[in-house]
Amino acid sequence: MKKWFWIIFILILAGIGIFLYQTTPEKYTIEDSLPSIEAVMEDRLEQPIDIREQVKSGDRWFVLFETDKTLGMGEFVQGKNGKYAVEVIGHGSKPVRQSIIETSEGLYLLVAGKNKQQVARIDAKIEHLNYDIKLDPEAPYFLTLTPINGTQRAEATSLSFYDQNGKELELKY
């Protein structure tokens, strides 16, 4: 009986050890500061960047940046130790980026971009629901997180962009 107790006890300890090893905060090494986030992105991209907008939501930190005249996004996730790890970093020629993301605070539609055409409002459709996103038309960049209802989609069904007079703008996303 004692022998089985010790075997089960050791197996449980080994299981806990393996679990802790797999979820160890080693990958969460980025300090909770914008300069640290910027340094990591520059290191990964091997070029300097200019951070244009950033927003935190729950356990996520989103950063809109520009490099070599292209727009990019960085997404970082916070670990139990309070530090961050890279989730995604990328850049390209799209003037507007959008995706549906989940943070520890809920589900959001992320829309970010360069505001060359002075967008004042975005009408986002996700399945059968509409979301109205207000922007500062004078701001050169935007990065918004809009709370949404549950969906399995990775992106909005459609986005429509409007200036401050309500005129629809042609923007690719």
Short mmCIF file of C-alpha atoms in Angstrom, two decimals:
data_model
loop_
_atom_site.label_atom_id
_atom_site.label_comp_id
_atom_site.label_asym_id
_atom_site.label_seq_id
_atom_site.Cartn_x
_atom_site.Cartn_y
_atom_site.Cartn_z
CA MET A 1 0.00 0.00 0.00
CA LYS A 2 2.79 2.42 0.94
CA LYS A 3 4.62 1.52 -2.25
CA TRP A 4 1.62 2.53 -4.41
CA PHE A 5 1.20 5.73 -2.44
CA TRP A 6 4.80 6.76 -3.15
CA ILE A 7 4.57 5.80 -6.84
CA ILE A 8 1.40 7.87 -7.28
CA PHE A 9 2.91 10.71 -5.25
CA ILE A 10 6.06 10.75 -7.43
CA LEU A 11 4.00 10.61 -10.63
CA ILE A 12 1.89 13.55 -9.44
CA LEU A 13 5.02 15.52 -8.57
CA ALA A 14 6.54 14.69 -11.96
CA GLY A 15 3.32 15.82 -13.67
CA ILE A 16 3.35 19.08 -11.77
CA GLY A 17 7.02 19.58 -12.63
CA ILE A 18 6.40 18.97 -16.32
CA PHE A 19 3.42 21.34 -16.27
CA LEU A 20 5.43 24.07 -14.56
CA TYR A 21 8.32 23.57 -16.99
CA GLN A 22 5.99 23.90 -19.99
CA THR A 23 4.34 27.06 -18.62
CA THR A 24 7.48 28.64 -17.18
CA PRO A 25 7.77 32.39 -17.65
CA GLU A 26 11.08 32.08 -19.54
CA LYS A 27 9.44 33.40 -22.71
CA TYR A 28 7.93 36.32 -20.76
CA THR A 29 11.09 38.42 -20.53
CA ILE A 30 10.06 41.81 -21.93
CA GLU A 31 9.75 44.53 -19.29
CA ASP A 32 6.43 46.34 -18.90
CA SER A 33 7.60 49.51 -20.66
CA LEU A 34 7.21 50.99 -24.12
CA PRO A 35 11.00 51.38 -24.63
CA SER A 36 11.44 47.65 -23.90
CA ILE A 37 8.66 46.74 -26.36
CA GLU A 38 10.19 49.03 -29.00
CA ALA A 39 13.68 47.53 -28.51
CA VAL A 40 12.35 44.00 -28.99
CA MET A 41 10.49 44.97 -32.18
CA GLU A 42 13.56 46.71 -33.61
CA ASP A 43 15.69 43.69 -32.76
CA ARG A 44 13.24 41.26 -34.41
CA LEU A 45 12.76 43.44 -37.52
CA GLU A 46 16.46 44.35 -37.65
CA GLN A 47 15.63 47.99 -38.37
CA PRO A 48 14.48 51.09 -36.50
CA ILE A 49 10.77 51.72 -35.97
CA ASP A 50 8.61 54.66 -34.99
CA ILE A 51 5.78 53.80 -32.61
CA ARG A 52 2.65 55.66 -33.72
CA GLU A 53 -0.06 54.33 -31.37
CA GLN A 54 -0.30 51.77 -28.58
CA VAL A 55 -3.01 50.42 -26.32
CA LYS A 56 -3.18 47.86 -23.51
CA SER A 57 -6.19 45.68 -22.83
CA GLY A 58 -6.07 43.12 -20.07
CA ASP A 59 -3.14 40.81 -20.70
CA ARG A 60 -2.41 42.19 -24.21
CA TRP A 61 -0.44 45.15 -25.51
CA PHE A 62 -0.94 46.31 -29.10
CA VAL A 63 1.50 48.60 -30.87
CA LEU A 64 1.08 50.33 -34.24
CA PHE A 65 4.43 51.30 -35.73
CA GLU A 66 5.98 52.53 -38.95
CA THR A 67 9.23 51.45 -40.55
CA ASP A 68 10.57 52.13 -44.04
CA LYS A 69 7.26 53.82 -44.90
CA THR A 70 5.32 50.63 -44.15
CA LEU A 71 2.87 50.21 -41.33
CA GLY A 72 3.15 47.38 -38.85
CA MET A 73 1.56 45.88 -35.76
CA GLY A 74 3.01 44.23 -32.72
CA GLU A 75 1.00 42.19 -30.24
CA PHE A 76 2.41 41.18 -26.87
CA VAL A 77 0.93 38.94 -24.20
CA GLN A 78 1.59 39.33 -20.47
CA GLY A 79 2.70 36.39 -18.39
CA LYS A 80 2.09 35.60 -14.74
CA ASN A 81 5.38 37.29 -13.86
CA GLY A 82 4.12 40.66 -15.19
CA LYS A 83 6.47 40.63 -18.18
CA TYR A 84 5.53 40.29 -21.84
CA ALA A 85 6.23 37.90 -24.70
CA VAL A 86 5.89 38.51 -28.44
CA GLU A 87 2.66 37.16 -29.88
CA VAL A 88 2.99 38.71 -33.37
CA ILE A 89 5.13 41.35 -35.09
CA GLY A 90 4.68 42.18 -38.76
CA HIS A 91 4.51 44.99 -41.28
CA GLY A 92 3.51 45.54 -44.88
CA SER A 93 1.78 47.80 -47.36
CA LYS A 94 -1.79 47.65 -46.01
CA PRO A 95 -2.93 51.09 -44.80
CA VAL A 96 -5.50 49.57 -42.41
CA ARG A 97 -5.19 46.45 -40.28
CA GLN A 98 -8.07 44.70 -38.57
CA SER A 99 -8.63 41.53 -36.61
CA ILE A 100 -10.81 40.09 -33.89
CA ILE A 101 -8.76 39.45 -30.78
CA GLU A 102 -9.40 38.09 -27.33
CA THR A 103 -7.83 39.51 -24.20
CA SER A 104 -8.37 38.66 -20.57
CA GLU A 105 -11.01 41.44 -20.58
CA GLY A 106 -13.06 40.07 -23.49
CA LEU A 107 -13.46 39.95 -27.26
CA TYR A 108 -12.54 43.01 -29.35
CA LEU A 109 -12.38 44.24 -32.92
CA LEU A 110 -8.98 45.82 -33.42
CA VAL A 111 -8.77 48.38 -36.23
CA ALA A 112 -5.55 50.32 -36.80
CA GLY A 113 -4.05 52.37 -39.56
CA LYS A 114 -2.70 55.54 -41.03
CA ASN A 115 -5.34 58.24 -41.23
CA LYS A 116 -4.31 59.99 -44.47
CA GLN A 117 -7.95 60.55 -45.52
CA GLN A 118 -9.07 61.94 -42.15
CA VAL A 119 -11.43 59.11 -41.26
CA ALA A 120 -13.92 60.19 -38.59
CA ARG A 121 -16.04 57.04 -38.35
CA ILE A 122 -15.81 53.36 -39.20
CA ASP A 123 -18.87 51.18 -39.65
CA ALA A 124 -17.82 47.60 -38.88
CA LYS A 125 -20.04 44.64 -39.62
CA ILE A 126 -19.43 41.30 -37.94
CA GLU A 127 -21.89 38.70 -39.08
CA HIS A 128 -25.29 40.34 -38.51
CA LEU A 129 -24.17 43.03 -36.01
CA ASN A 130 -22.97 46.59 -36.70
CA TYR A 131 -20.37 48.45 -34.64
CA ASP A 132 -19.85 52.19 -34.91
CA ILE A 133 -16.26 53.31 -34.25
CA LYS A 134 -15.56 57.02 -33.80
CA LEU A 135 -12.10 58.42 -34.63
CA ASP A 136 -10.36 61.76 -34.38
CA PRO A 137 -10.16 62.81 -38.05
CA GLU A 138 -7.19 65.08 -37.27
CA ALA A 139 -5.08 62.29 -35.75
CA PRO A 140 -2.48 60.93 -38.20
CA TYR A 141 -2.90 57.32 -36.96
CA PHE A 142 -5.55 55.29 -35.16
CA LEU A 143 -5.60 52.13 -33.08
CA THR A 144 -8.96 51.14 -31.64
CA LEU A 145 -10.29 48.24 -29.62
CA THR A 146 -14.07 47.92 -29.82
CA PRO A 147 -15.82 45.42 -27.53
CA ILE A 148 -17.86 42.94 -29.59
CA ASN A 149 -20.23 40.05 -29.01
CA GLY A 150 -19.01 36.47 -29.38
CA THR A 151 -18.00 35.28 -32.84
CA GLN A 152 -15.82 32.63 -34.42
CA ARG A 153 -14.61 35.01 -37.12
CA ALA A 154 -11.00 36.20 -37.30
CA GLU A 155 -11.91 39.53 -38.94
CA ALA A 156 -14.88 41.83 -39.46
CA THR A 157 -17.23 40.89 -42.29
CA SER A 158 -16.85 44.41 -43.72
CA LEU A 159 -15.55 47.86 -42.83
CA SER A 160 -16.84 51.16 -44.23
CA PHE A 161 -14.95 54.40 -43.66
CA TYR A 162 -16.49 57.90 -43.46
CA ASP A 163 -15.13 61.43 -43.19
CA GLN A 164 -16.51 63.99 -40.72
CA ASN A 165 -19.21 65.02 -43.23
CA GLY A 166 -20.49 61.44 -43.51
CA LYS A 167 -19.05 60.90 -46.99
CA GLU A 168 -17.88 57.33 -47.56
CA LEU A 169 -14.14 57.00 -48.23
CA GLU A 170 -12.39 54.38 -50.33
CA LEU A 171 -9.87 52.58 -48.14
CA LYS A 172 -8.39 49.13 -48.67
CA TYR A 173 -7.94 46.84 -45.72
#
